[in-house]
mmCIF file of C-alpha atoms and ligand atoms in Angstrom:
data_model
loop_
_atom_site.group_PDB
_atom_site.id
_atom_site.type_symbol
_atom_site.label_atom_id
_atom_site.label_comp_id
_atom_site.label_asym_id
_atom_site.label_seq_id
_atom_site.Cartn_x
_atom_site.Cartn_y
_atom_site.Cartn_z
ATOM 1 C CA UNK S 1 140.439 119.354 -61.875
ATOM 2 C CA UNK S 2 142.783 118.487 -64.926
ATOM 3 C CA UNK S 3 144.947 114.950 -64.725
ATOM 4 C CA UNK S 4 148.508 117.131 -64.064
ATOM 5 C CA UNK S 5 146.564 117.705 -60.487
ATOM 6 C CA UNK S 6 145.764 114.824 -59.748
ATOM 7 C CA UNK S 7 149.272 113.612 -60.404
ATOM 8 C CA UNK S 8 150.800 111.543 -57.511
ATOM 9 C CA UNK S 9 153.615 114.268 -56.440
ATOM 10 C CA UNK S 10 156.274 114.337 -54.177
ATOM 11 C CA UNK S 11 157.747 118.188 -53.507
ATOM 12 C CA UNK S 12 161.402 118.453 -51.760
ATOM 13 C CA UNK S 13 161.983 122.108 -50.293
ATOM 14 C CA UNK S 14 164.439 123.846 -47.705
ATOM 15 C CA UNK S 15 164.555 126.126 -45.247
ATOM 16 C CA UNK S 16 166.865 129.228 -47.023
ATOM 17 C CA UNK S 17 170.233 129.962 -44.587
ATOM 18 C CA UNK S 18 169.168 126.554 -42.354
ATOM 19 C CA UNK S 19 170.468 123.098 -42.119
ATOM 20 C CA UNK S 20 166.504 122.311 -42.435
ATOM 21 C CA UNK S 21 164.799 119.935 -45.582
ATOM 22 C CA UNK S 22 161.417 119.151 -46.309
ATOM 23 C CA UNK S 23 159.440 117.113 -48.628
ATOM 24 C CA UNK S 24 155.642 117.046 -49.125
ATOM 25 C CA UNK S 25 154.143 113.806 -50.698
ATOM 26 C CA UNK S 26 150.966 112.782 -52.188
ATOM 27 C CA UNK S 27 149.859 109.658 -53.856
ATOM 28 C CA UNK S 28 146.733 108.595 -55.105
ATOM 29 C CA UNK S 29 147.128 106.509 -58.331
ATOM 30 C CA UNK S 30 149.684 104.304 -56.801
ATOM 31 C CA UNK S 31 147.752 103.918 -54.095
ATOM 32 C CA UNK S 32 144.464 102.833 -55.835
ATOM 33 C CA UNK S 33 147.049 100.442 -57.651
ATOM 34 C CA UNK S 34 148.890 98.917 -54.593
ATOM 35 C CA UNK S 35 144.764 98.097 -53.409
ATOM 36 C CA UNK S 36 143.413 97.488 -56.615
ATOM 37 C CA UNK S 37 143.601 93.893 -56.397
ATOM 38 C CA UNK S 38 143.141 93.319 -52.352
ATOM 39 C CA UNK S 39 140.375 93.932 -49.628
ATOM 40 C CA UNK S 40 142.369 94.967 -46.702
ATOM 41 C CA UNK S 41 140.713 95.921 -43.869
ATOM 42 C CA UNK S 42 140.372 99.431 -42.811
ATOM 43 C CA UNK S 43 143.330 99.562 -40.048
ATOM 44 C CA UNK S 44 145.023 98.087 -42.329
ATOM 45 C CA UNK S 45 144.846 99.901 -45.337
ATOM 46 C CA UNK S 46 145.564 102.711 -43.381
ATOM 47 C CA UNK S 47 148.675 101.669 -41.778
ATOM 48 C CA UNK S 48 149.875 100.506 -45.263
ATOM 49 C CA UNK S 49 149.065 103.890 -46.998
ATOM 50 C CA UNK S 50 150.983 105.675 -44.367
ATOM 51 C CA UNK S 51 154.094 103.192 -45.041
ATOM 52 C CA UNK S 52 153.659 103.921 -48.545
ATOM 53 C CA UNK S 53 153.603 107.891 -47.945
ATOM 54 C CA UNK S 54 156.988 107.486 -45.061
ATOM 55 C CA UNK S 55 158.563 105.118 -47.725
ATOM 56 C CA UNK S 56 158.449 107.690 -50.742
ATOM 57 C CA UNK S 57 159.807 110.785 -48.246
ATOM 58 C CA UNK S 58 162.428 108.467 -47.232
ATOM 59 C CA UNK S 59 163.535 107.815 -50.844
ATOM 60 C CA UNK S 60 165.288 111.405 -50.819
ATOM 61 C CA UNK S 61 167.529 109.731 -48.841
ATOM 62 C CA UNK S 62 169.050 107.331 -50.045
ATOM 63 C CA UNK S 63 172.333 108.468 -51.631
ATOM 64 C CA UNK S 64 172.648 105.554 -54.330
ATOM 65 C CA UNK S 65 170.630 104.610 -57.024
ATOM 66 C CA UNK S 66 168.786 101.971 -55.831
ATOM 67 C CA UNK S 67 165.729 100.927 -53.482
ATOM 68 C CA UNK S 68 164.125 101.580 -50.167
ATOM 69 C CA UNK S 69 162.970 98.919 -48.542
ATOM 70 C CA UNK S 70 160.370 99.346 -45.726
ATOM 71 C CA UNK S 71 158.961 96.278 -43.873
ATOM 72 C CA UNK S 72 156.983 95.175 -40.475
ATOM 73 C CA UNK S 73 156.758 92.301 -39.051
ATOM 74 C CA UNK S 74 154.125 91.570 -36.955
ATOM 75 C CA UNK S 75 153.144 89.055 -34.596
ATOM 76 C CA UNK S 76 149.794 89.707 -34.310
ATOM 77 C CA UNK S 77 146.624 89.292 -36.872
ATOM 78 C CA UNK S 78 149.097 91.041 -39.424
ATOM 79 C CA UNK S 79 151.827 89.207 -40.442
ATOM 80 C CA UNK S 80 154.040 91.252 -42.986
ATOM 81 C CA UNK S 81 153.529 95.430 -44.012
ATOM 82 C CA UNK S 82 156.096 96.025 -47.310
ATOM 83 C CA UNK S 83 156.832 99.002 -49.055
ATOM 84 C CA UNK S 84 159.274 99.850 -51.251
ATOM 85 C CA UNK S 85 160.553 102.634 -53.757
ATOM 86 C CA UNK S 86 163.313 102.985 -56.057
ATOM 87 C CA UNK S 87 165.107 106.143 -56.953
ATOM 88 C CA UNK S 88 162.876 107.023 -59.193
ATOM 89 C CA UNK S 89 160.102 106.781 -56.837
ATOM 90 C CA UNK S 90 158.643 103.483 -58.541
ATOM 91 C CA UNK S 91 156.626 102.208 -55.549
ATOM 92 C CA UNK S 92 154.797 98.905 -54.950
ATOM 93 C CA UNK S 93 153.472 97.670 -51.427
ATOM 94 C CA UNK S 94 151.670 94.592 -50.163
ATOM 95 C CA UNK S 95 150.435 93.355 -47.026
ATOM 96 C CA UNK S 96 149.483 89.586 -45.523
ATOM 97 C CA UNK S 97 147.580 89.012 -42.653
ATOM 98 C CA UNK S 98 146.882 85.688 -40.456
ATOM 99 C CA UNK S 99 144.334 83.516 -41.674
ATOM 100 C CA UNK S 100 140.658 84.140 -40.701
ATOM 101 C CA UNK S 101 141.508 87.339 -38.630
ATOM 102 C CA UNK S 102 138.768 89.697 -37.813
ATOM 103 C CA UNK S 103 140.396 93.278 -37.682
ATOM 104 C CA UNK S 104 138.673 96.342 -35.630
ATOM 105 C CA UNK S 105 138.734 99.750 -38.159
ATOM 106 C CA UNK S 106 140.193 101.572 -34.948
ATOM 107 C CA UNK S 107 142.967 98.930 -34.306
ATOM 108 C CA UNK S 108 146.181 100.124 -33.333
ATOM 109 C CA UNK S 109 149.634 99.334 -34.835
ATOM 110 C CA UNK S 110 149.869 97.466 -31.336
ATOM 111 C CA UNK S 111 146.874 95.862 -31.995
ATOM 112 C CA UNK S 112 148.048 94.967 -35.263
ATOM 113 C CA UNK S 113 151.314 94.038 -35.066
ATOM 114 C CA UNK S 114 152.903 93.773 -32.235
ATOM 115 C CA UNK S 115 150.625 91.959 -29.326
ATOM 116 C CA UNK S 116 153.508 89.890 -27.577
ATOM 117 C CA UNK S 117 155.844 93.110 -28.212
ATOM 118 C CA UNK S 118 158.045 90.888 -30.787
ATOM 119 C CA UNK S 119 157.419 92.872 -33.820
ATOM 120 C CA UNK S 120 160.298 94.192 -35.772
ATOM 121 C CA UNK S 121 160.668 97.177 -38.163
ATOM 122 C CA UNK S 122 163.038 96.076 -41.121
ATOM 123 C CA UNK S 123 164.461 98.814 -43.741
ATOM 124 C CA UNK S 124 166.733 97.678 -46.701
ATOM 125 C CA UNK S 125 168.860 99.879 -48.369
ATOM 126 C CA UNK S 126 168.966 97.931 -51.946
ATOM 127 C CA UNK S 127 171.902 99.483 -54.286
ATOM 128 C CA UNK S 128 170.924 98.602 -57.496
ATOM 129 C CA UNK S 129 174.933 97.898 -59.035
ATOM 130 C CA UNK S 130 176.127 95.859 -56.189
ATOM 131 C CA UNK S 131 180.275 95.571 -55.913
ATOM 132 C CA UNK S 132 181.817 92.196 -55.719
ATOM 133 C CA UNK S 133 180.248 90.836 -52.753
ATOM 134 C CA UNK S 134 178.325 93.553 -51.479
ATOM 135 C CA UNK S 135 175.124 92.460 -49.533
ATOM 136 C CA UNK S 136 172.442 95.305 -49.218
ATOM 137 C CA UNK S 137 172.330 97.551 -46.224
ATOM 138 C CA UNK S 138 169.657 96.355 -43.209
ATOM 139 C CA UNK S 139 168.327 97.332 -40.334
ATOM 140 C CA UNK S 140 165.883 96.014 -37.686
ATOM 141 C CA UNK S 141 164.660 97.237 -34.702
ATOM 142 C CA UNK S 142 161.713 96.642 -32.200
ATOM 143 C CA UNK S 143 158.608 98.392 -32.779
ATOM 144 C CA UNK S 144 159.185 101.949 -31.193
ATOM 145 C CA UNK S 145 156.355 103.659 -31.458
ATOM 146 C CA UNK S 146 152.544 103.490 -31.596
ATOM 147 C CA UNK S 147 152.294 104.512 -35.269
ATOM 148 C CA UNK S 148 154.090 104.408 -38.479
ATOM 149 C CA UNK S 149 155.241 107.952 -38.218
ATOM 150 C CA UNK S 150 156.587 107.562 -34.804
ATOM 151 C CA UNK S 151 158.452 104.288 -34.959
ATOM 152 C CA UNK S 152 160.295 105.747 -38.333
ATOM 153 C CA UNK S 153 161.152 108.569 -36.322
ATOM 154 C CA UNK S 154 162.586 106.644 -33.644
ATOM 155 C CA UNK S 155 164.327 104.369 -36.158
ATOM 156 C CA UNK S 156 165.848 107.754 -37.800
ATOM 157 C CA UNK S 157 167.052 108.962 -34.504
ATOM 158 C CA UNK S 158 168.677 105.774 -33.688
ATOM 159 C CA UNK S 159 170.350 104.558 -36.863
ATOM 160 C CA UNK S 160 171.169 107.460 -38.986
ATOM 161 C CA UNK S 161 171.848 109.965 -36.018
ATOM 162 C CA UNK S 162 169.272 112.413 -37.837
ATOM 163 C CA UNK S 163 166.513 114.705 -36.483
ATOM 164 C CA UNK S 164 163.639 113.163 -38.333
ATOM 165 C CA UNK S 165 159.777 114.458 -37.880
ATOM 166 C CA UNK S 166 157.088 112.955 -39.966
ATOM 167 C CA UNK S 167 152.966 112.844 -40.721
ATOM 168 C CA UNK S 168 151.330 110.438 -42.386
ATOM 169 C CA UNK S 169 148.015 109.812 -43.343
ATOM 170 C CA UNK S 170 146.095 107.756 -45.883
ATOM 171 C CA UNK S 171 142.420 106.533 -46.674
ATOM 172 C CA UNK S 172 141.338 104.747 -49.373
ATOM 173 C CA UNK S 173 141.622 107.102 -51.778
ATOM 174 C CA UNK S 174 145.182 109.081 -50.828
ATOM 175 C CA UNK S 175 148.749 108.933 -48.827
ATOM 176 C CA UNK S 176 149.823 111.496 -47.987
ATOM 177 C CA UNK S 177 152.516 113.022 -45.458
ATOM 178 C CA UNK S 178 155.029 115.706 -44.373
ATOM 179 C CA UNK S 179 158.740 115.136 -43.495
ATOM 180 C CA UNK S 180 160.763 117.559 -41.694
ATOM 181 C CA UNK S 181 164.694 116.910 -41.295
ATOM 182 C CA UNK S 182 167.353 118.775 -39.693
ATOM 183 C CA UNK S 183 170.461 117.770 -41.303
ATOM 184 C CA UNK S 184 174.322 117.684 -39.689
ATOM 185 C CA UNK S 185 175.905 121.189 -40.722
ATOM 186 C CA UNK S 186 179.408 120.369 -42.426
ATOM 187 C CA UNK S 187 181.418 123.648 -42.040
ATOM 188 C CA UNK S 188 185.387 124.626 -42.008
ATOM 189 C CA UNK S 189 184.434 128.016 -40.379
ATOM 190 C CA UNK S 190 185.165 129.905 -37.584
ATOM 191 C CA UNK S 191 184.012 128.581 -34.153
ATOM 192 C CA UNK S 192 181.422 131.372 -33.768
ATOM 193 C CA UNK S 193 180.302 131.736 -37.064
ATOM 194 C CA UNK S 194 179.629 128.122 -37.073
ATOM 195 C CA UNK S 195 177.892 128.347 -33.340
ATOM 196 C CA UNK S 196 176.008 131.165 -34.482
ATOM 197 C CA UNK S 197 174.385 129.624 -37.628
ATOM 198 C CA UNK S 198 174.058 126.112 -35.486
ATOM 199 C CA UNK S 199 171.627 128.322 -33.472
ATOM 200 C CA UNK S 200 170.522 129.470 -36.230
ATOM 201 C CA UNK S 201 169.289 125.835 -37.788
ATOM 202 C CA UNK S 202 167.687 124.625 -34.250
ATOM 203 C CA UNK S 203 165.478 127.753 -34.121
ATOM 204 C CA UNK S 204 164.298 127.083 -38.178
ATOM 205 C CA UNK S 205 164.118 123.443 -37.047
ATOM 206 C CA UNK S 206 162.275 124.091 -33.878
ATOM 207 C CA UNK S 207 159.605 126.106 -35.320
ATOM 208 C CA UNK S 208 159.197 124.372 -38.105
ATOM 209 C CA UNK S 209 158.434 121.073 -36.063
ATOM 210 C CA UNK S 210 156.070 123.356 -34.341
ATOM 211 C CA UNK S 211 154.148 124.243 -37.691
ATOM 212 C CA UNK S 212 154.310 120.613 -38.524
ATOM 213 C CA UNK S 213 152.614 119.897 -35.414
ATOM 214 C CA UNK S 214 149.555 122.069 -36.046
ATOM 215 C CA UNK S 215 148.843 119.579 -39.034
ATOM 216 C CA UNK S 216 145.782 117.468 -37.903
ATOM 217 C CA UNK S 217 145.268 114.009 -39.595
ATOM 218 C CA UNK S 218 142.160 115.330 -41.126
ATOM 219 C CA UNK S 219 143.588 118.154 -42.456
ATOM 220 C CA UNK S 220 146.489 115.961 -44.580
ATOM 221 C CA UNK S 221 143.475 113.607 -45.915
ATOM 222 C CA UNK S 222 141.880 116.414 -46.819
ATOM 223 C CA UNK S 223 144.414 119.334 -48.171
ATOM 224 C CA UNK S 224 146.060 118.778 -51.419
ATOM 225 C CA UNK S 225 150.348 119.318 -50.711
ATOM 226 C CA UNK S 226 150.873 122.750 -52.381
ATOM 227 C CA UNK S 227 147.448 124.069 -49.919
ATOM 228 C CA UNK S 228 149.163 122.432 -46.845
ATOM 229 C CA UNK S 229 152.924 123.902 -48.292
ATOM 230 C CA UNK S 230 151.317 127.220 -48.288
ATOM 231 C CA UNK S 231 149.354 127.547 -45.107
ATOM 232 C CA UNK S 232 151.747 125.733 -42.993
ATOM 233 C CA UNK S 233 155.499 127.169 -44.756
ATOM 234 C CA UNK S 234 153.750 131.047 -45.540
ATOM 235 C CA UNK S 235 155.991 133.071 -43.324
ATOM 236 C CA UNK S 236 158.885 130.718 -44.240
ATOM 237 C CA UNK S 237 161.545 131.832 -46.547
ATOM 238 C CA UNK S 238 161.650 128.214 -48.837
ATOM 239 C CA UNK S 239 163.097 127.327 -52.187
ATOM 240 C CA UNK S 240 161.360 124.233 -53.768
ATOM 241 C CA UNK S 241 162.555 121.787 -56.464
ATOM 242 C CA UNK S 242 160.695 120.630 -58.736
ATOM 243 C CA UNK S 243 157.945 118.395 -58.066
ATOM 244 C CA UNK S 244 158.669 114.765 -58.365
ATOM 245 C CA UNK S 245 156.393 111.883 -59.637
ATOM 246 C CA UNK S 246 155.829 108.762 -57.750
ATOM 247 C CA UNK S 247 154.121 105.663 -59.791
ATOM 248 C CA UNK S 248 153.292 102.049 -59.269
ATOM 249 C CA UNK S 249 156.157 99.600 -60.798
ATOM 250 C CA UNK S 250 156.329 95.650 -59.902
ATOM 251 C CA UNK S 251 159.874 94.279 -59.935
ATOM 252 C CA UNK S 252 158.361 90.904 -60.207
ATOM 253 C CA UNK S 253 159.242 88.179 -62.944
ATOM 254 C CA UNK S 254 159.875 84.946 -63.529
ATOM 255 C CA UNK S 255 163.384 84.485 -62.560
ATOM 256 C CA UNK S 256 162.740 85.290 -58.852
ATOM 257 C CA UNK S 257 159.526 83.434 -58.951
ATOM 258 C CA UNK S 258 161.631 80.539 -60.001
ATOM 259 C CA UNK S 259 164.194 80.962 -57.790
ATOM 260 C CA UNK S 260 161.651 80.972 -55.208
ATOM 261 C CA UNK S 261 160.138 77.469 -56.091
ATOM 262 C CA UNK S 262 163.623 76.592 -55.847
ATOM 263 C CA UNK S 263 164.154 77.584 -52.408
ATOM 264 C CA UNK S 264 161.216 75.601 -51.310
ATOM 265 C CA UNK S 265 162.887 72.866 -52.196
ATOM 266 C CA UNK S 266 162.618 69.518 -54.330
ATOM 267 C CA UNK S 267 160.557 67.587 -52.591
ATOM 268 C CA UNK S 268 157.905 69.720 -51.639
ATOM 269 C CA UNK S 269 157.633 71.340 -55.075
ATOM 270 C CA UNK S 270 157.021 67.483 -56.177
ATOM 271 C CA UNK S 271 154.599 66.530 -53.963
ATOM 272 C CA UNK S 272 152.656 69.936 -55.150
ATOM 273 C CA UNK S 273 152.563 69.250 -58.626
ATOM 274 C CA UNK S 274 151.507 65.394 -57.627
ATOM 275 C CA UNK S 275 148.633 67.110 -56.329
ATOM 276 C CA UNK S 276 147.818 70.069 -58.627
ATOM 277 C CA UNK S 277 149.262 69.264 -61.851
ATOM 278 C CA UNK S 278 150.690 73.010 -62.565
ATOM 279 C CA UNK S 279 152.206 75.016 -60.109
ATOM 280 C CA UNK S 280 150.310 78.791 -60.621
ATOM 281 C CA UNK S 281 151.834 81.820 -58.436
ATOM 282 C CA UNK S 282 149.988 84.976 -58.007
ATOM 283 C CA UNK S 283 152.753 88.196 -57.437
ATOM 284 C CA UNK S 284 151.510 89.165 -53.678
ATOM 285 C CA UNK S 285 152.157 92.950 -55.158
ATOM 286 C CA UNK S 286 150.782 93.291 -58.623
ATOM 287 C CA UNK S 287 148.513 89.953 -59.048
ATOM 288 C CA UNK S 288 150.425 88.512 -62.151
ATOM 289 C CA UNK S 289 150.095 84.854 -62.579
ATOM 290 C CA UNK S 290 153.155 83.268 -63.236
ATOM 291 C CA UNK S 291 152.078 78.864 -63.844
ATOM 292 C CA UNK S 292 155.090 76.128 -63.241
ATOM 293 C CA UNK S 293 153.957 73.057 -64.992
ATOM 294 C CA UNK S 294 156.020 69.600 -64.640
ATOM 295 C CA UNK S 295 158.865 70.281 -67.223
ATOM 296 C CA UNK S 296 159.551 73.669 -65.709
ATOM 297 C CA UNK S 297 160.136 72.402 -62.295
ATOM 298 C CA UNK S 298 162.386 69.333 -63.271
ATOM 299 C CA UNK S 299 164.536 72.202 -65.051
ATOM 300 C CA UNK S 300 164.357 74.058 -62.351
ATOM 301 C CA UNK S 301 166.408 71.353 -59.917
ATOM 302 C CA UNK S 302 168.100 69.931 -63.165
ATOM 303 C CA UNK S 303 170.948 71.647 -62.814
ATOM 304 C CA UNK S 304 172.178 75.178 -60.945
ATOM 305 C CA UNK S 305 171.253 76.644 -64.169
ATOM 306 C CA UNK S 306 170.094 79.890 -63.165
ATOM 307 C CA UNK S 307 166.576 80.326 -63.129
ATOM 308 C CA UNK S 308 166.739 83.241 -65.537
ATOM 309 C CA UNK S 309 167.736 80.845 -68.254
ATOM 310 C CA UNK S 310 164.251 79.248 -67.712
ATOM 311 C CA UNK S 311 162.239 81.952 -69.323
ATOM 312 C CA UNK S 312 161.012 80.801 -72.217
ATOM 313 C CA UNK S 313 161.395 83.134 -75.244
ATOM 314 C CA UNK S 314 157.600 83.922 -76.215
ATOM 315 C CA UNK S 315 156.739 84.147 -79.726
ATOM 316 C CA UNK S 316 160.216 82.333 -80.755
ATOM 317 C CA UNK S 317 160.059 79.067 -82.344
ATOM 318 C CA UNK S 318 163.287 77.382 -81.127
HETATM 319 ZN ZN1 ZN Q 401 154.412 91.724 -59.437
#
């Protein structure tokens, strides 16, 4: 196998003369990134690969330039699920659990993160050139759903009024999934031509969901995308794009690490540096230290200097 096939890929198609998309994802680099630097256990890695597989399908829909923002919180021995991607399908992920938790390799997203039925699924819509005042798009709802695929699905449904189906799957080594979407028809023609090809799009949408169906979780850990494309899609008429490449990319840096320390507050940044001397940070996603020592926090609360003015140039000798 060559490096170009190993290549973490992400395949939009549609259904020709049908209001019907699909996209076909797999990632493996990014996903031996996102766990390079964590032990998570096994329910957990697995519920976080198939976030990271739903986040990149979901990308294709986001109609800015900006970032997806996929989150669960969970009230039970896992405490926060993240995934994110960007346009260009620069992903990063990161999960926390509860301290000293033992978690079963079966577990359940129940299980996991919603025992008392008070966990939330959060997606951000990010834009990345805000206007004047513009806050980013979010939504939360309960956990719907007994697994990642389904409670996106429901979430779909719900929020954005569209016919969603999706299959995830991930081990350690891959995520990978299947989206199906049956999208509104937008026409100016006649009544019965437009009845006739509305038909048209719920039987291509129908038995497509049907093929998607057939796929077993074994089969997408297994079965690279183009395999799967071909033995689910073969009596299909399709046209695919070209194949798009997700890859890991952190967004973290000092500024928002700063800005963080400064949202703890004062007094409690104080009394940490009494104790420790240096503040050090570790990014939750991509394990970069970033160290706050005495004379970077009292510029930090010196003034409402933005943090970003606090990076120090390196190499510069003013
Ligand atoms: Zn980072």
């Amino acid at each position: 196998m060559t490096t170009t096939d190993t290549k973490d890929t992400l395949q939009k198609f549609i259904f020709d003369n049908a209001a019907v998309r699909g996209e076909l994802v797999e990632i493996s680099d990014t996903w031996r990134e996102i766990q390079a630097r964590h032990g998570y256990p096994k329910a957990v890695r697995t519920m976080l690969g198939e976030m990271v597989a739903a986040c990149a399908l979901l990308s294709a829909n986001l109609k800015f330039n900006g970032s997806i923002v996929m989150q669960i919180h969970g009230d039970g021995p896992v405490r926060l699920l993240v995934a994110e991607c960007d346009a260009e399908l620069r992903m990063r992920a990161t999960a926390k659990l509860a301290p000293d938790v033992d978690v079963a390799d079966e577990a359940m997203l129940g299980e996991l993160v919603n025992q008392h039925g008070k966990g939330r699924f959060v997606i951000t819509l990010d834009p990345l050139e805000k206007m004047p005042g513009q806050q980013p798009y979010q939504g939360v709802v309960p956990l719907d759903g007994d697994d990642v695929a389904t409670v996106i699905e429901n979430y779909m449904l719900r929020s954005e009024q569209l016919d969603t189906r999706i299959w995830v799957a991930a081990d350690d080594k891959v995520a990978r999934g299947l989206l199906l979407q049956k999208l509104p028809r937008h026409s100016g023609a006649e009544d019965q031509t437009r009845q006739a090809s509305e038909e048209d799009d719920l039987e291509t949408w129908n038995r497509a969901a049907a093929l998607g169906q057939t796929l077993k979780r074994e089969e997408l850990l297994s079965t690279d995308i183009s395999t799967l494309m071909h033995r689910l899609f073969w009596e299909e008429t399709i046209r695919v794009f070209d194949p798009l490449h997700p890859q890991f990319h952190c967004t973290c840096n000092r500024e928002k690490v700063g800005n963080m320390l400064k949202m703890l507050g004062q007094p409690e940044v104080e009394t940490a540096l009494a104790e420790l001397g240096e503040l050090g940070i570790n990014c939750d996603f991509c394990g970069k230290h970033y160290s706050f020592d005495k004379v970077d926090c009292a510029q930090l609360f010196a003034s409402d200097t933005p943090a970003g003015a606090l990076i120090r140039p390196s190499g510069s000798t003013h």
